[in-house]
CSV table of C-alpha atoms and ligand atoms in Angstrom, one decimal:
chain,number,residue,atom,x,y,z
A,103,UNK,CA,25.6,-1.2,-27.0
A,104,UNK,CA,22.4,-3.0,-25.6
A,105,UNK,CA,22.7,-6.0,-23.7
A,106,UNK,CA,19.9,-8.3,-22.3
A,107,UNK,CA,19.9,-11.0,-19.7
A,108,UNK,CA,17.1,-12.8,-18.0
A,109,UNK,CA,17.7,-13.9,-14.5
A,110,UNK,CA,15.2,-16.5,-12.7
A,111,UNK,CA,12.1,-15.0,-15.0
A,112,UNK,CA,8.9,-16.5,-14.6
A,113,UNK,CA,5.4,-15.4,-15.2
A,114,UNK,CA,1.7,-16.8,-14.4
A,115,UNK,CA,-2.0,-16.4,-15.4
A,116,UNK,CA,-3.7,-15.4,-12.1
A,117,UNK,CA,-2.8,-18.6,-10.2
A,118,UNK,CA,-1.2,-20.7,-12.5
A,119,UNK,CA,2.3,-20.7,-13.1
A,120,UNK,CA,3.3,-20.9,-16.6
A,121,UNK,CA,6.9,-20.0,-16.9
A,122,UNK,CA,9.6,-20.5,-14.0
A,123,UNK,CA,13.2,-19.6,-13.3
A,124,UNK,CA,14.0,-18.9,-17.1
A,125,UNK,CA,18.0,-17.6,-17.5
A,126,UNK,CA,19.9,-16.7,-20.1
A,127,UNK,CA,23.8,-15.7,-20.6
A,128,UNK,CA,24.0,-12.1,-21.6
A,129,UNK,CA,22.8,-11.3,-25.1
A,130,UNK,CA,24.3,-8.4,-27.2
A,131,UNK,CA,23.5,-6.1,-29.7
A,132,UNK,CA,23.4,-8.0,-33.2
A,133,UNK,CA,22.5,-11.1,-32.0
A,134,UNK,CA,19.5,-13.4,-33.3
A,135,UNK,CA,18.0,-15.7,-30.6
A,136,UNK,CA,15.6,-18.7,-31.5
A,137,UNK,CA,13.1,-19.4,-29.0
A,138,UNK,CA,11.9,-23.0,-29.9
A,139,UNK,CA,9.8,-25.5,-28.3
A,140,UNK,CA,6.5,-27.2,-28.2
A,141,UNK,CA,2.9,-25.8,-28.3
A,142,UNK,CA,2.0,-24.4,-25.1
A,143,UNK,CA,5.8,-24.4,-23.8
A,144,UNK,CA,5.5,-20.7,-22.9
A,145,UNK,CA,7.2,-18.9,-25.6
A,146,UNK,CA,4.8,-16.2,-26.1
A,147,UNK,CA,4.3,-16.1,-22.2
A,148,UNK,CA,8.2,-15.3,-21.9
A,149,UNK,CA,8.0,-12.6,-24.7
A,150,UNK,CA,5.0,-10.9,-23.1
A,151,UNK,CA,7.0,-11.1,-19.7
A,152,UNK,CA,10.0,-9.8,-21.2
A,153,UNK,CA,7.7,-6.9,-22.8
A,154,UNK,CA,6.2,-6.1,-19.4
A,155,UNK,CA,2.8,-7.2,-20.4
A,156,UNK,CA,2.7,-10.0,-17.2
A,157,UNK,CA,4.3,-9.7,-14.1
A,158,UNK,CA,6.2,-12.4,-12.2
A,159,UNK,CA,9.4,-13.0,-10.4
A,160,UNK,CA,13.1,-12.5,-12.0
A,161,UNK,CA,14.8,-9.6,-13.1
A,162,UNK,CA,15.1,-8.4,-17.3
A,163,UNK,CA,18.3,-6.7,-17.2
A,164,UNK,CA,18.7,-4.4,-19.7
A,165,UNK,CA,22.3,-2.5,-20.0
A,166,UNK,CA,23.6,0.1,-22.5
A,167,UNK,CA,20.0,1.1,-24.1
A,168,UNK,CA,18.9,4.5,-25.2
A,169,UNK,CA,15.0,4.0,-24.4
A,170,UNK,CA,15.1,1.7,-21.6
A,171,UNK,CA,11.7,-0.7,-21.4
A,172,UNK,CA,10.3,1.1,-24.0
A,173,UNK,CA,13.0,-0.2,-26.4
A,174,UNK,CA,11.5,-3.8,-26.2
A,175,UNK,CA,9.2,-4.2,-28.6
A,176,UNK,CA,6.9,-7.0,-29.0
A,177,UNK,CA,5.1,-8.4,-32.3
A,178,UNK,CA,2.3,-10.6,-31.3
A,179,UNK,CA,1.6,-14.1,-32.8
A,180,UNK,CA,-2.0,-13.1,-33.5
A,181,UNK,CA,-2.6,-10.7,-36.4
A,182,UNK,CA,-6.1,-10.1,-37.0
A,183,UNK,CA,-7.1,-6.6,-37.4
A,184,UNK,CA,-10.1,-4.9,-37.0
A,185,UNK,CA,-9.2,-1.3,-36.8
A,186,UNK,CA,-10.7,0.7,-40.0
A,187,UNK,CA,-7.5,2.0,-40.8
A,188,UNK,CA,-5.1,2.0,-44.0
A,189,UNK,CA,-1.8,0.3,-43.6
A,190,UNK,CA,0.4,3.5,-43.5
A,191,UNK,CA,-2.1,4.8,-41.0
A,192,UNK,CA,-1.4,1.9,-38.8
A,193,UNK,CA,2.3,2.0,-38.9
A,194,UNK,CA,2.3,5.7,-38.5
A,195,UNK,CA,-0.1,5.1,-35.0
A,196,UNK,CA,2.3,2.7,-34.1
A,197,UNK,CA,5.3,5.0,-34.5
A,198,UNK,CA,3.2,7.7,-32.8
A,199,UNK,CA,3.4,5.3,-29.4
A,200,UNK,CA,6.9,6.2,-28.9
A,201,UNK,CA,6.2,10.2,-29.2
A,202,UNK,CA,4.1,13.1,-27.6
A,203,UNK,CA,1.6,14.6,-29.8
A,204,UNK,CA,-0.1,13.7,-33.2
A,205,UNK,CA,1.9,15.9,-35.8
A,206,UNK,CA,3.4,13.6,-38.5
A,207,UNK,CA,6.9,14.9,-39.5
A,208,UNK,CA,8.5,14.1,-43.0
A,209,UNK,CA,11.0,12.2,-41.0
A,210,UNK,CA,8.5,9.8,-39.8
A,211,UNK,CA,6.6,9.7,-43.4
A,212,UNK,CA,10.2,8.7,-44.6
A,213,UNK,CA,10.7,6.1,-42.1
A,214,UNK,CA,7.5,4.6,-42.5
A,215,UNK,CA,8.0,4.4,-46.5
A,216,UNK,CA,11.6,3.0,-45.9
A,217,UNK,CA,9.9,0.4,-43.8
A,218,UNK,CA,7.0,-0.8,-46.4
A,219,UNK,CA,9.5,-0.9,-49.2
A,220,UNK,CA,12.1,-3.0,-47.1
A,221,UNK,CA,9.3,-5.5,-46.5
A,222,UNK,CA,7.7,-5.3,-49.9
A,223,UNK,CA,4.5,-4.1,-49.0
A,224,UNK,CA,4.8,-0.3,-50.1
A,225,UNK,CA,1.9,-1.2,-52.5
A,226,UNK,CA,-0.4,-1.7,-49.9
A,227,UNK,CA,0.1,1.4,-48.1
A,228,UNK,CA,-4.0,3.0,-48.7
A,229,UNK,CA,-5.3,-0.4,-48.6
A,230,UNK,CA,-7.6,-1.0,-45.6
A,231,UNK,CA,-6.3,-3.5,-42.9
A,232,UNK,CA,-9.5,-5.4,-43.0
A,233,UNK,CA,-9.1,-6.2,-46.7
A,234,UNK,CA,-5.6,-7.7,-46.5
A,235,UNK,CA,-4.8,-11.5,-46.8
A,236,UNK,CA,-3.2,-13.0,-43.7
A,237,UNK,CA,0.3,-13.0,-45.0
A,238,UNK,CA,-0.1,-9.3,-45.8
A,239,UNK,CA,-1.5,-8.5,-42.5
A,240,UNK,CA,1.5,-10.2,-40.7
A,241,UNK,CA,3.8,-8.4,-43.1
A,242,UNK,CA,2.0,-5.1,-41.8
A,243,UNK,CA,2.6,-6.5,-38.1
A,244,UNK,CA,6.2,-6.7,-38.6
A,245,UNK,CA,6.1,-3.1,-39.9
A,246,UNK,CA,4.2,-1.6,-37.1
A,247,UNK,CA,6.6,-3.3,-34.5
A,248,UNK,CA,9.8,-1.8,-36.4
A,249,UNK,CA,7.9,1.4,-36.9
A,250,UNK,CA,8.7,1.7,-32.7
A,251,UNK,CA,12.1,2.1,-33.2
A,252,UNK,CA,13.0,-0.8,-31.3
A,253,UNK,CA,16.4,-2.0,-29.4
A,254,UNK,CA,15.0,-5.4,-28.5
A,255,UNK,CA,12.8,-7.3,-30.9
A,256,UNK,CA,10.2,-10.2,-29.8
A,257,UNK,CA,9.0,-11.5,-32.8
A,258,UNK,CA,6.4,-14.1,-32.1
A,259,UNK,CA,6.2,-16.6,-35.1
A,260,UNK,CA,6.5,-13.7,-37.6
A,261,UNK,CA,6.7,-16.0,-40.7
A,262,UNK,CA,3.8,-18.3,-39.9
A,263,UNK,CA,1.5,-17.0,-42.5
A,264,UNK,CA,4.2,-16.0,-45.1
A,265,UNK,CA,4.9,-17.9,-48.4
A,266,UNK,CA,8.5,-19.1,-48.9
A,267,UNK,CA,9.6,-16.3,-50.4
A,268,UNK,CA,8.2,-13.9,-47.8
A,269,UNK,CA,9.9,-16.2,-45.1
A,270,UNK,CA,13.4,-16.0,-46.5
A,271,UNK,CA,13.1,-12.2,-47.2
A,272,UNK,CA,11.9,-11.2,-43.7
A,273,UNK,CA,14.3,-13.6,-42.1
A,274,UNK,CA,17.3,-12.1,-44.1
A,275,UNK,CA,15.9,-8.7,-43.2
A,276,UNK,CA,15.7,-9.1,-39.5
A,277,UNK,CA,19.3,-10.7,-39.5
A,278,UNK,CA,20.6,-7.6,-41.3
A,279,UNK,CA,18.7,-5.3,-39.1
A,280,UNK,CA,20.1,-7.1,-35.9
A,281,UNK,CA,23.5,-6.5,-37.4
A,282,UNK,CA,23.6,-2.8,-38.9
A,283,UNK,CA,21.3,-1.5,-36.1
A,284,UNK,CA,22.9,-3.4,-33.0
A,285,UNK,CA,19.3,-4.8,-32.3
A,286,UNK,CA,19.0,-8.0,-29.9
A,287,UNK,CA,16.1,-10.1,-32.2
A,288,UNK,CA,14.2,-13.0,-30.5
A,289,UNK,CA,12.2,-14.9,-32.9
A,290,UNK,CA,9.8,-17.2,-31.8
A,291,UNK,CA,9.9,-20.5,-34.5
A,292,UNK,CA,8.3,-23.6,-35.3
A,293,UNK,CA,11.0,-24.5,-38.1
A,294,UNK,CA,13.7,-25.6,-36.7
A,295,UNK,CA,15.7,-25.2,-39.8
A,296,UNK,CA,15.0,-21.7,-39.8
A,297,UNK,CA,16.5,-21.4,-36.8
A,298,UNK,CA,19.6,-23.0,-37.7
A,299,UNK,CA,19.8,-20.9,-40.7
A,300,UNK,CA,19.0,-17.4,-39.2
A,301,UNK,CA,19.8,-17.6,-35.8
A,302,UNK,CA,23.1,-17.5,-33.8
A,303,UNK,CA,21.6,-18.9,-30.6
A,304,UNK,CA,18.9,-21.3,-29.3
A,305,UNK,CA,16.9,-20.9,-26.3
A,306,UNK,CA,14.5,-24.0,-25.8
A,307,UNK,CA,11.3,-23.5,-23.7
A,308,UNK,CA,9.5,-26.7,-22.5
A,309,UNK,CA,7.2,-27.5,-20.1
A,310,UNK,CA,7.5,-23.8,-18.9
A,311,UNK,CA,11.3,-23.8,-18.3
A,312,UNK,CA,14.3,-22.8,-20.2
A,313,UNK,CA,15.5,-26.5,-21.3
A,314,UNK,CA,18.4,-25.7,-23.2
A,315,UNK,CA,20.7,-22.4,-24.1
A,316,UNK,CA,23.5,-22.0,-26.5
A,317,UNK,CA,24.8,-21.7,-30.1
A,318,UNK,CA,22.3,-23.0,-32.4
A,319,UNK,CA,24.8,-25.9,-33.3
A,320,UNK,CA,25.2,-27.0,-29.9
A,321,UNK,CA,21.6,-26.9,-28.8
A,322,UNK,CA,19.8,-28.4,-31.9
A,323,UNK,CA,20.8,-31.9,-31.8
A,324,UNK,CA,19.2,-35.0,-32.1
A,325,UNK,CA,19.1,-35.9,-28.7
A,326,UNK,CA,17.3,-32.3,-28.1
A,327,UNK,CA,14.9,-32.9,-30.8
A,328,UNK,CA,13.9,-36.5,-29.3
A,329,UNK,CA,13.6,-35.4,-25.8
A,330,UNK,CA,11.8,-31.9,-26.2
A,331,UNK,CA,9.5,-32.5,-29.6
A,332,UNK,CA,9.5,-36.7,-29.5
A,333,UNK,CA,10.6,-37.1,-33.0
A,334,UNK,CA,13.7,-39.2,-34.6
A,335,UNK,CA,15.7,-36.8,-36.5
A,336,UNK,CA,19.2,-36.3,-37.8
A,337,UNK,CA,21.1,-33.0,-38.3
A,338,UNK,CA,23.3,-33.5,-41.6
A,339,UNK,CA,25.4,-30.9,-43.7
A,340,UNK,CA,23.9,-30.6,-47.1
A,341,UNK,CA,26.0,-30.2,-50.3
A,342,UNK,CA,26.4,-26.1,-49.5
A,343,UNK,CA,27.6,-27.3,-46.3
A,344,UNK,CA,24.6,-25.8,-44.4
A,345,UNK,CA,23.4,-27.9,-41.2
A,346,UNK,CA,19.9,-29.4,-41.6
A,347,UNK,CA,17.4,-31.3,-39.5
A,348,UNK,CA,16.1,-34.3,-41.2
A,349,UNK,CA,12.8,-35.8,-39.6
A,350,UNK,CA,12.6,-39.4,-39.7
A,351,UNK,CA,9.1,-39.9,-37.4
A,352,UNK,CA,7.9,-39.4,-34.1
A,353,UNK,CA,10.0,-41.0,-31.6
B,67,LIG,N1,-4.2,-15.6,-21.2
B,67,LIG,C1,-3.9,-16.5,-20.8
B,67,LIG,N2,-4.7,-16.7,-19.5
B,67,LIG,C2,-4.4,-18.6,-19.3
B,67,LIG,N3,-3.5,-19.1,-19.7
B,67,LIG,C3,-2.8,-19.0,-20.7
B,67,LIG,C4,-3.1,-17.6,-21.4
B,67,LIG,N4,-2.3,-17.3,-22.5
B,67,LIG,C5,-1.8,-18.6,-22.3
B,67,LIG,N5,-1.7,-19.5,-21.4
B,67,LIG,C6,-1.7,-20.8,-21.1
B,67,LIG,O1,0.0,-20.5,-20.7
B,67,LIG,C7,0.6,-21.7,-21.7
B,67,LIG,C8,1.7,-21.1,-22.5
B,67,LIG,O2,1.2,-20.5,-23.6
B,67,LIG,P1,2.1,-19.7,-24.7
B,67,LIG,O3,1.2,-19.2,-25.4
B,67,LIG,O4,3.2,-19.4,-23.7
B,67,LIG,O5,2.7,-21.2,-25.0
B,67,LIG,P2,3.6,-21.0,-26.8
B,67,LIG,O6,4.8,-21.9,-26.5
B,67,LIG,O7,3.6,-19.7,-27.6
B,67,LIG,O8,2.6,-22.1,-28.0
B,67,LIG,P3,2.4,-22.1,-29.3
B,67,LIG,O9,3.8,-22.4,-29.9
B,67,LIG,O10,1.2,-23.0,-29.2
B,67,LIG,O11,2.1,-20.5,-29.9
B,67,LIG,C9,-0.6,-22.6,-22.2
B,67,LIG,O12,-0.7,-23.7,-21.6
B,67,LIG,C10,-1.4,-21.7,-22.4
B,67,LIG,O13,-2.8,-22.4,-22.4
């Protein structure tokens, strides 16, 4: 069973340190971790550092992995697509990054089919990337990331371009994927209610540091929202018993 822990992780762009000394508990297969925090806090930078795209101090301790660092897959926030490929070609290309050679097996085609069906984009399979809407491109970007057979998924605001139905569909899907396939899923989110609803653990990044880390219900508090986001808010249970953030205004 895969586990991941960050120990004193930092990152810099040139001489500018953007992230320093991020420590986390050991995360286990099946867990979904919300990475939350204000704009420019360092969430994407943390993902890039964990994915090996940036250098910096500290250790990314991965244990019980079949694939090693190759199993850490990052879905970027930027979903612009310039390649002249169809949707299915672009997903196959992502899958092929993990394997030698370009021959496509029936099993790989079936895997791509299954991913597009799960994300509700099977009807887009032969459309060119350049002619998709923003939300459709985001769903294809998620499909490309899943095709890489991840053990650790780093999803950078994966629902930012999606309508409400698709947001719920994708987050439900990520949750069941984590549990059924034993993935550890990190999701950078700005919607704190989605973090409360879909994630087990919250890691709050602010000013390039991990300010809080723990179970969502312990970390997402009125005090944290005031200190980190500078808003006045209450956390209340709705009639269905689910906890929600109600925002009263800026602090
Ligand atoms: N390629 C880069 N070169 C230099 N500085 C960068 C680069 N990418 C990001 N930064 C800076 O690093 C800091 C953290 O940016 P990052 O993208 O990690 O924030 P974020 O928490 O993901 O923000 P957002 O919620 O707005 O997406 C910001 O000050 C940003 O300007």
